[in-house]
CSV table of C-alpha atoms and ligand atoms in Angstrom, one decimal:
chain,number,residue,atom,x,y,z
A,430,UNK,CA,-16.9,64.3,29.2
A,431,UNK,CA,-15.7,60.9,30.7
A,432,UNK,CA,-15.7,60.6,34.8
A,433,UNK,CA,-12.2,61.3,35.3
A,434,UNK,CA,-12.9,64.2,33.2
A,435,UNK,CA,-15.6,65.4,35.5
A,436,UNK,CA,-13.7,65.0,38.4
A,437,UNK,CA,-10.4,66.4,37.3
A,438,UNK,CA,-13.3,69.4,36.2
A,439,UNK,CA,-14.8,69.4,39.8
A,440,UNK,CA,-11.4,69.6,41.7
A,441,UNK,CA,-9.7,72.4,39.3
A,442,UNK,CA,-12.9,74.4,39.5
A,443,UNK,CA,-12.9,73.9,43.2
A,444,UNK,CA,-9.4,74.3,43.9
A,445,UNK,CA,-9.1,77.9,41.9
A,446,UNK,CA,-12.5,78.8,43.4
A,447,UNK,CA,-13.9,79.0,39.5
A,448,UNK,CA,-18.3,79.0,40.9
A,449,UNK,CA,-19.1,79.5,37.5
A,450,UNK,CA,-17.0,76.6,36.3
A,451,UNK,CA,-18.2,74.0,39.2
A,452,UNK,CA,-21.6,74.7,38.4
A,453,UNK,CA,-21.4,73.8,34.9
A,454,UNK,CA,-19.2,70.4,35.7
A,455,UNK,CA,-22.1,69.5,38.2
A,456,UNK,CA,-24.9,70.0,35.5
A,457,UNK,CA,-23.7,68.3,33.6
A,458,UNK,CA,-22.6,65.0,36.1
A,459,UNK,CA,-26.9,65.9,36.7
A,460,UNK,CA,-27.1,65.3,32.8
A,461,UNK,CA,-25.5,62.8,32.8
A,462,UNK,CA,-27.0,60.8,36.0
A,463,UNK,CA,-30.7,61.7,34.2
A,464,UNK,CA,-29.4,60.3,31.3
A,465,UNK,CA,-28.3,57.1,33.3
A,466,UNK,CA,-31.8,57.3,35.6
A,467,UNK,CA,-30.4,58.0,38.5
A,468,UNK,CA,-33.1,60.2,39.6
A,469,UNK,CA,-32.8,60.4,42.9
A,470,UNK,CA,-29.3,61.0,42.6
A,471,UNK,CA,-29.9,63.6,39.8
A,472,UNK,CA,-32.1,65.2,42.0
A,473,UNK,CA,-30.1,65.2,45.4
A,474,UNK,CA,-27.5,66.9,43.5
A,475,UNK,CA,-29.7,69.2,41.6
A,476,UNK,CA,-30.6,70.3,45.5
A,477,UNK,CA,-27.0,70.5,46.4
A,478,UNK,CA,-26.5,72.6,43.3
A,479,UNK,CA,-29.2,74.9,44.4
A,480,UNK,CA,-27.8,75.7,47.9
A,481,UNK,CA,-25.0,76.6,46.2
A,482,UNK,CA,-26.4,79.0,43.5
A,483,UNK,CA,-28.8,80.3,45.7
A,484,UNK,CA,-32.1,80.0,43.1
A,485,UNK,CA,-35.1,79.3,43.8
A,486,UNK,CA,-35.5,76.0,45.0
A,487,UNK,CA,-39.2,74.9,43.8
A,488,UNK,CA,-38.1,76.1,40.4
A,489,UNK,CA,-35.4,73.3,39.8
A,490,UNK,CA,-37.4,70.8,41.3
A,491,UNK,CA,-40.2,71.5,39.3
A,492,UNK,CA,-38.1,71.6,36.1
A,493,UNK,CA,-36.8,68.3,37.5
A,494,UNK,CA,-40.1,66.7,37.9
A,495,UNK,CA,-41.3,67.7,34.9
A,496,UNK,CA,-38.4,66.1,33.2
A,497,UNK,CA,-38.8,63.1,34.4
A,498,UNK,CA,-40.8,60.5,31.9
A,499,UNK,CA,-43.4,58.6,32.9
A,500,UNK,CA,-40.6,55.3,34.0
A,501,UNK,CA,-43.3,52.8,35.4
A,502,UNK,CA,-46.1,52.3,32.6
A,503,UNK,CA,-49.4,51.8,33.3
A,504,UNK,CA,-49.2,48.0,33.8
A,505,UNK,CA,-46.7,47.9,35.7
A,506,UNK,CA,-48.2,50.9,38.1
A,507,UNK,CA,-50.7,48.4,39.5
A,508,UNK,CA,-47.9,45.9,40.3
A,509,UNK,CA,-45.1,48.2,42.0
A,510,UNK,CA,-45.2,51.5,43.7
A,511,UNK,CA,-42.2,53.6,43.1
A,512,UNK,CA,-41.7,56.6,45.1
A,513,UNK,CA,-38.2,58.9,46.2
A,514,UNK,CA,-37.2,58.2,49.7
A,515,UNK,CA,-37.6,60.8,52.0
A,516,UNK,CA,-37.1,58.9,55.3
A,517,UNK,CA,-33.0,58.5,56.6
A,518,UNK,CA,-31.3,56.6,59.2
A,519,UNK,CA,-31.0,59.9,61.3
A,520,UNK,CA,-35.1,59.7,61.4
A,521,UNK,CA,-35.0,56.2,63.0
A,522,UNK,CA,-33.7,55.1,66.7
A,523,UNK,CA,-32.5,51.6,66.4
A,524,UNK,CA,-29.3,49.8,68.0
A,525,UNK,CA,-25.8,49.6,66.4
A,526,UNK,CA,-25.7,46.0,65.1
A,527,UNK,CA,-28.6,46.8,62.7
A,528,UNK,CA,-27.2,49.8,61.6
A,529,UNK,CA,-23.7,47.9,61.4
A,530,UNK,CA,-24.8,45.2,59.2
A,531,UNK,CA,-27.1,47.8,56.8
A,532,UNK,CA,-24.1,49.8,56.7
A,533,UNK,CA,-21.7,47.1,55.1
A,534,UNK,CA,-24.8,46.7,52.7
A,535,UNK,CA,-24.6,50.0,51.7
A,536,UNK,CA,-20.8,50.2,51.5
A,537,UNK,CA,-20.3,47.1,49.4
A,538,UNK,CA,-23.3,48.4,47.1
A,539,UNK,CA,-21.9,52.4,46.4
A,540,UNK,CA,-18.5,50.7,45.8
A,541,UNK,CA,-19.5,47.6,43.8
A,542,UNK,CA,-16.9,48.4,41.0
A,543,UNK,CA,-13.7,47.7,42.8
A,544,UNK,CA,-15.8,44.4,44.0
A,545,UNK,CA,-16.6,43.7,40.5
A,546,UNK,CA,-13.5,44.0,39.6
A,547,UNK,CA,-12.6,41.2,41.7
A,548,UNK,CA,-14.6,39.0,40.8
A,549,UNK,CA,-17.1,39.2,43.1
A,550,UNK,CA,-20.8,40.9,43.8
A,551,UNK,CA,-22.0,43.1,46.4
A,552,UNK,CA,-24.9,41.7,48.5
A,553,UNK,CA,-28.1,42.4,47.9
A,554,UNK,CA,-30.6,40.5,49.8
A,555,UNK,CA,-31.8,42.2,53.2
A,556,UNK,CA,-34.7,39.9,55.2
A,557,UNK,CA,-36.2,42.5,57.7
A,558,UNK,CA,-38.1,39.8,61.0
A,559,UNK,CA,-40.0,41.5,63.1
A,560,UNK,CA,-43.7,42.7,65.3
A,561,UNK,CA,-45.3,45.7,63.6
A,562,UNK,CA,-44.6,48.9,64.2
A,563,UNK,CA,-40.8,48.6,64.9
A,564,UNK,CA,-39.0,50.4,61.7
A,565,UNK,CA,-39.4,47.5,58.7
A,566,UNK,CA,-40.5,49.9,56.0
A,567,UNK,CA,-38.6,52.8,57.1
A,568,UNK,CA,-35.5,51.2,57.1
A,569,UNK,CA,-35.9,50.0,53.9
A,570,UNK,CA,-36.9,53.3,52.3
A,571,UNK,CA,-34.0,54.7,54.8
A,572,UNK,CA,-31.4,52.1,52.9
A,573,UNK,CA,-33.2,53.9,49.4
A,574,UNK,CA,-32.2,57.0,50.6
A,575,UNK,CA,-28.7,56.1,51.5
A,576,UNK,CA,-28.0,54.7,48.6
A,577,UNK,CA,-29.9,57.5,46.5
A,578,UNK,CA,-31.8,55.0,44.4
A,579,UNK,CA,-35.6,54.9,44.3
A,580,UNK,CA,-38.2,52.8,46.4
A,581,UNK,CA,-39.9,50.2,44.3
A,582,UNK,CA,-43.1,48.7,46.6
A,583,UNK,CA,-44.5,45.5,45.8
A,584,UNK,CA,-48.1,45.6,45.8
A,585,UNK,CA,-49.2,41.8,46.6
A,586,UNK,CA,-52.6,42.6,45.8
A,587,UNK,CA,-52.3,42.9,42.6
A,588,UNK,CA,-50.1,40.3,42.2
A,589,UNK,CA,-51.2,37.8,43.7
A,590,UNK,CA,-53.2,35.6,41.1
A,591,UNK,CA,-54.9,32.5,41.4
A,592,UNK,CA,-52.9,30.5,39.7
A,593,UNK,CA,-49.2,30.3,40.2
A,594,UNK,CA,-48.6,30.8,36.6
A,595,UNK,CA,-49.8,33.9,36.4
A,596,UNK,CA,-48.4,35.6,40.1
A,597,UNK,CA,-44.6,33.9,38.9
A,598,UNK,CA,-45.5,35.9,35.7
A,599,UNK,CA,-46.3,39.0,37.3
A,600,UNK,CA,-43.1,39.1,39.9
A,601,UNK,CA,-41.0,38.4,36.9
A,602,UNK,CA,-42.1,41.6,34.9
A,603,UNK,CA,-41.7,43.7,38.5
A,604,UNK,CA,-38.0,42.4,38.5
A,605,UNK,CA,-37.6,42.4,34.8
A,606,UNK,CA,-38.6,46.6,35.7
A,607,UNK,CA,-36.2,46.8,38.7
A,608,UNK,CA,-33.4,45.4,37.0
A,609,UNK,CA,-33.0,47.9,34.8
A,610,UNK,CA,-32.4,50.4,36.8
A,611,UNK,CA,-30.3,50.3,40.9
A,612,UNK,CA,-32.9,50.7,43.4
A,613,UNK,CA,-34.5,49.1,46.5
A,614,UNK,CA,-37.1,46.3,45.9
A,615,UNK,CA,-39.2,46.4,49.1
A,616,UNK,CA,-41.8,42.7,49.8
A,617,UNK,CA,-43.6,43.8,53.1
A,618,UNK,CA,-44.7,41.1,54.1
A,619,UNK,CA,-42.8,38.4,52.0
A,620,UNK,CA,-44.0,34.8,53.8
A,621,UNK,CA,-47.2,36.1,52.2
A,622,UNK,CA,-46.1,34.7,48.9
A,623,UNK,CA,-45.4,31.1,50.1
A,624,UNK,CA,-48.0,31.1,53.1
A,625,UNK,CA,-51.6,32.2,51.0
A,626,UNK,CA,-51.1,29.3,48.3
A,627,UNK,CA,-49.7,27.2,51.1
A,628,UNK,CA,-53.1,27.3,52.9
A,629,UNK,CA,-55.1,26.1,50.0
A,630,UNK,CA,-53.1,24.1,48.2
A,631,UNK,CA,-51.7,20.2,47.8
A,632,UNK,CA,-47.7,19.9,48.3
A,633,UNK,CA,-46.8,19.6,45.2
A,634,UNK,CA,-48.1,23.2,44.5
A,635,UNK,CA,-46.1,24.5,47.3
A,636,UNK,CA,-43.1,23.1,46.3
A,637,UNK,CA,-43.4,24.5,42.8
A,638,UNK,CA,-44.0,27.8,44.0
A,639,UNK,CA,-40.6,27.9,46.3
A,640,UNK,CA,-38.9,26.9,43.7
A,641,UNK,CA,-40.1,29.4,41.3
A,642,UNK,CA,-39.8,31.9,44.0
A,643,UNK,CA,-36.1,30.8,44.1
A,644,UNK,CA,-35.6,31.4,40.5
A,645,UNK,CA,-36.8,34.5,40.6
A,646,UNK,CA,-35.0,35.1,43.7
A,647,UNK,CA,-31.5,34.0,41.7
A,648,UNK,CA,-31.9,35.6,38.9
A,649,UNK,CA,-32.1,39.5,40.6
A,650,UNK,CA,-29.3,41.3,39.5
A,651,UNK,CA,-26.6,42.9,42.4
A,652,UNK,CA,-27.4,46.3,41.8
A,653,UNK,CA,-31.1,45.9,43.4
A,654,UNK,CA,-31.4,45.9,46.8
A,655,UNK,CA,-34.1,43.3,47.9
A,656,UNK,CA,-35.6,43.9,51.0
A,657,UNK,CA,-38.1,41.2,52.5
A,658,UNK,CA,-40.0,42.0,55.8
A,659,UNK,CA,-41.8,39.9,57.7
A,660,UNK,CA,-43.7,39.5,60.9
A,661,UNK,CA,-42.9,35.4,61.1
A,662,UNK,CA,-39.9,34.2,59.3
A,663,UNK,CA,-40.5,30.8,60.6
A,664,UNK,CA,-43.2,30.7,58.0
A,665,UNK,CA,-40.4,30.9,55.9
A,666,UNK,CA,-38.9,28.3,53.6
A,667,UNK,CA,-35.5,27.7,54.7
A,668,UNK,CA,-34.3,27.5,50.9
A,669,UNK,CA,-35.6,30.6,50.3
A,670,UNK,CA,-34.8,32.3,54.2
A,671,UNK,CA,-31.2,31.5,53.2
A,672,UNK,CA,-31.1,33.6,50.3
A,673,UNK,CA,-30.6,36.6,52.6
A,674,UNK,CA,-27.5,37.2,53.2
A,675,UNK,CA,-28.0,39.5,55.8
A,676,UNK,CA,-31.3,38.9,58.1
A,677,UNK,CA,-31.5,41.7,61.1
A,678,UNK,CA,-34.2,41.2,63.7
A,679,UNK,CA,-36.3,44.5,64.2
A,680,UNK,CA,-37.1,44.3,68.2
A,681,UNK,CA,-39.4,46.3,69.9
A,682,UNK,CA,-37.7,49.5,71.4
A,683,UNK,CA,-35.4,48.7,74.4
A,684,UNK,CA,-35.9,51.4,77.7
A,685,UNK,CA,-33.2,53.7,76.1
A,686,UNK,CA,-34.4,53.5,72.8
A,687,UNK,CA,-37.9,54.7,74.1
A,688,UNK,CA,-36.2,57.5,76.1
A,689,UNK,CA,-34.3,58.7,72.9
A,690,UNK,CA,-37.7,58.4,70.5
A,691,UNK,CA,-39.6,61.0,73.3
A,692,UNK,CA,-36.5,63.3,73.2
A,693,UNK,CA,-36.7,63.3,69.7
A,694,UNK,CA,-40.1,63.7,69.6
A,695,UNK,CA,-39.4,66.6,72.0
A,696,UNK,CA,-37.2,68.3,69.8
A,697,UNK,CA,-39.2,67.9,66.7
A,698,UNK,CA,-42.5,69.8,68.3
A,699,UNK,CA,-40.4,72.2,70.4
A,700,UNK,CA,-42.5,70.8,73.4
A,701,UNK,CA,-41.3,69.3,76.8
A,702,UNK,CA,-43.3,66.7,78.8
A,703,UNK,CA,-42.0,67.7,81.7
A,704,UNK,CA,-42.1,64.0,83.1
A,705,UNK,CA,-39.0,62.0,84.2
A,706,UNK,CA,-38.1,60.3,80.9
A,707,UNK,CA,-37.3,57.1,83.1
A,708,UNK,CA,-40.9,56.9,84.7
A,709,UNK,CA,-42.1,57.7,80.9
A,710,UNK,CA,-40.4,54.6,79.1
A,711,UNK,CA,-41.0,52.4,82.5
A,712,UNK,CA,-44.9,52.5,81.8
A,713,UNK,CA,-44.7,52.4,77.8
A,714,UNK,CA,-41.9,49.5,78.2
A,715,UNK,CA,-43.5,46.4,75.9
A,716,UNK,CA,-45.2,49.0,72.8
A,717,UNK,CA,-43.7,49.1,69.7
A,718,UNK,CA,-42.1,52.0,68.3
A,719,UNK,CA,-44.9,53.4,66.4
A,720,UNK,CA,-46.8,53.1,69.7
A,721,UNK,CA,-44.7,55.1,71.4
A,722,UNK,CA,-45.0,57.8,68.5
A,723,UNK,CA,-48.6,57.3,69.0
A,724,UNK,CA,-48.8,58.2,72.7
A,725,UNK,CA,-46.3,61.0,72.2
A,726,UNK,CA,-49.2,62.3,69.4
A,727,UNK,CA,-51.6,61.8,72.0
A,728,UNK,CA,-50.0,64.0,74.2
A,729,UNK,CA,-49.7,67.0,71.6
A,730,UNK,CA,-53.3,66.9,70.8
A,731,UNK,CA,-54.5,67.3,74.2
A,732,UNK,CA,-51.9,69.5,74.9
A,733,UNK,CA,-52.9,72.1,71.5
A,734,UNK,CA,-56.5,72.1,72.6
A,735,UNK,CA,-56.1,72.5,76.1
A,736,UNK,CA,-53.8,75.7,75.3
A,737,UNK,CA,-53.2,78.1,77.2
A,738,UNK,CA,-53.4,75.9,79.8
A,739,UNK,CA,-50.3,74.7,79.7
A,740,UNK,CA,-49.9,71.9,82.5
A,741,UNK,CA,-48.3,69.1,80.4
A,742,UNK,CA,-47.0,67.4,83.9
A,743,UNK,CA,-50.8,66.6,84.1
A,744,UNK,CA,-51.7,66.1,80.4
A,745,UNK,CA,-48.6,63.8,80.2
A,746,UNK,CA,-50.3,61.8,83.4
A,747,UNK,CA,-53.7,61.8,82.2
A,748,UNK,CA,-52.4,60.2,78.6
A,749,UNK,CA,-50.4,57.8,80.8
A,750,UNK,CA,-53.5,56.7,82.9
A,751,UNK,CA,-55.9,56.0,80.2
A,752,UNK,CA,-53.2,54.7,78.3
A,753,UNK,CA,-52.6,52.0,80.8
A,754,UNK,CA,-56.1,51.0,80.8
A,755,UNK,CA,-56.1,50.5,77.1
A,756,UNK,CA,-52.7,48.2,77.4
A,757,UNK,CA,-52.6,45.9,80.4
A,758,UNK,CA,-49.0,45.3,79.3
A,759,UNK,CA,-47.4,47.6,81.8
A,760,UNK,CA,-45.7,46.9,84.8
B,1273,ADP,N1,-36.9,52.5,64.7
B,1273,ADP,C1,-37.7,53.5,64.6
B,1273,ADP,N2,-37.4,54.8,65.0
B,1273,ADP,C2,-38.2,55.8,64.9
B,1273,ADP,N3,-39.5,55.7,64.6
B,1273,ADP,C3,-40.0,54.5,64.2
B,1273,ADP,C4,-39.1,53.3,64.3
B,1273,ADP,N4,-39.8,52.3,63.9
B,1273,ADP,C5,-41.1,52.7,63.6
B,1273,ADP,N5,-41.2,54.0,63.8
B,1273,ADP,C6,-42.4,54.8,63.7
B,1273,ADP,O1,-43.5,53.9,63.5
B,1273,ADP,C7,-44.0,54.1,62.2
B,1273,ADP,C8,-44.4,52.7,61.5
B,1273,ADP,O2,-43.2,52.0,61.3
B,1273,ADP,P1,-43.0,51.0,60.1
B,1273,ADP,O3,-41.6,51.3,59.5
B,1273,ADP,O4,-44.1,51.1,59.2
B,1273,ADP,O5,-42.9,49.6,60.8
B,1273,ADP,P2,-43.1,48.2,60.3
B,1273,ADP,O6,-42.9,48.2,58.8
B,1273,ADP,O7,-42.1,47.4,61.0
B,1273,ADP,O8,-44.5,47.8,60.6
B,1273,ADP,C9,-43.0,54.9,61.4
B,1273,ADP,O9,-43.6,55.7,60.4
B,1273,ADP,C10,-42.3,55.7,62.5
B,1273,ADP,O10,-43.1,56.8,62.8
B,1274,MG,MG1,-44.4,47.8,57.4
């Protein structure tokens, strides 16, 4: 069946009401995905599919799973981690202009044919700047998830070699792998690749690393998503900084932000904290996000074993106080 086929399949079969009919169209646009690699789309729909039908979930997944060959050999394994996102932008708090810019990313990327067709690529290069803690690698497995490709990890310690030679070697098999199929190509930590040589090394080495790095930078194909985070971009080579197209600063969480991540938090546990959430985010102002997460965890330990005492007013204070101890950073 060609796509229009499928879809003129999908509509009629929806349009008449025909479940039996819209079942088999959608296996076989599952096929036909698994065929292509699309895994993670395979598999989202496969889900979809089973909502639908009502089966038993864990029995198509399993089948899925157990269809899937072995894509990353064993080489390879020790350079790139490739995993199924799980995490989406619904998970994360983070303010509009981040999620603006991503989401122009994402649009120009599920609808790179009619770009193509113009002439022109989708863009591909994401540079992530930011402290710790605030969201880099969930937003990029988040931006794996929305686009329903797969999460390749770089794994620097493995590929980083002694000689340049042989780490220029190793990043070109872990894009040579990416390219073939679309997915997210996630550098935590990218200034590491110029900055460790850069320490030990004459000039002249440095330059020929940015320059391979730039290469191998150029030569990634539109359909990956590269996504470099870093804590210092100023470590940066400019060459290479402006091969981002888009470059989002990750801030710690504003007031608000905080507010919303203990509401959420909240929510997730069934729990209140019984604590004016404005007082709350006043004394945690300054922490990162995963900070914050922390504290709220902190909170739900001493809360479970204190049960049935069930004061959290005074848990929620206590937390706070030696909290503040441990940071000098508030007020
Ligand atoms: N924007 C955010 N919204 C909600 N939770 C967040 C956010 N950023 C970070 N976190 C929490 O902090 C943890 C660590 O974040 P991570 O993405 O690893 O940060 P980074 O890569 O910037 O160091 C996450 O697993 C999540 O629990
Ligand atoms: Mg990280």
């Amino acid at each position: 069946m060609t796509t229009s086929d499928k879809l003129i399949g999908l509509v009629k079969a929806g349009a008449l009401g025909d479940k039996r009919q819209f079942q088999k169209v959608v296996e076989t646009i599952i096929a036909d995905e698994k065929l292509k690699k699309h895994f993670v789309v395979a598999e989202r729909l496969e889900q979809e599919l089973e909502k639908f039908s009502n089966q038993n979930n864990q029995k198509i997944i399993k089948k899925f799973i157990e269809s899937k060959p072995n894509t990353v050999d064993s080489k390879l394994e020790t350079l790139v981690n490739e995993k199924n996102p799980k995490i989406s932008f619904d998970d994360l708090v983070f303010s509009h202009h981040i999620q603006d810019s991503l989401l122009e990313l994402i649009e120009e990327q599920n609808r790179a044919d009619i770009l193509k067709s113009y002439g022109i690529a989708p863009r591909n290069r994401v540079l992530l700047i930011g402290p710790p803690g605030n969201g880099k690698t969930s937003i990029a497995e988040a931006l794996a998830e929305s686009l329903m490709v797969p999460l390749l990890v770089v794994r620097y310690e493995s590929v980083i070699g002694s000689y340049l030679g042989e780490t220029a070697s190793r990043l070109r098999q872990i894009i040579d792998y990416a390219s073939m199929q679309k997915c997210v190509l996630f550098f935590d930590e990218f200034e590491t690749l110029g900055k460790e040589r850069g320490d030990s090394h004459d000039s002249g080495e440095i330059k020929r690393i940015v320059s391979s790095l730039l290469m191998l930078i150029d030569s990634i194909p539109s359909h990956v998503v590269i996504v470099g985070a870093t804590n210092h971009d100023e470590l940066l080579d400019r060459a290479v900084w402006r091969r981002f197209q888009i470059r989002v600063n990750i801030p710690k969480p504003t007031r608000a932000q905080i507010e919303t991540l203990l509401m959420k938090f909240e929510d997730r546990y069934n729990i209140k904290f019984d604590y004016a959430y404005e007082t709350l985010s006043k004394k945690l102002y300054g922490v990162s996000f995963s900070e914050v997460e922390e504290f709220c965890r902190t909170v739900m330990r001493k809360y479970i074993l204190n049960l049935p005492n069930k004061d959290m007013r005074n848990i929620v204070s206590l937390t706070l106080k030696n909290w503040s101890a441990l940071n000098t950073i508030n007020e």
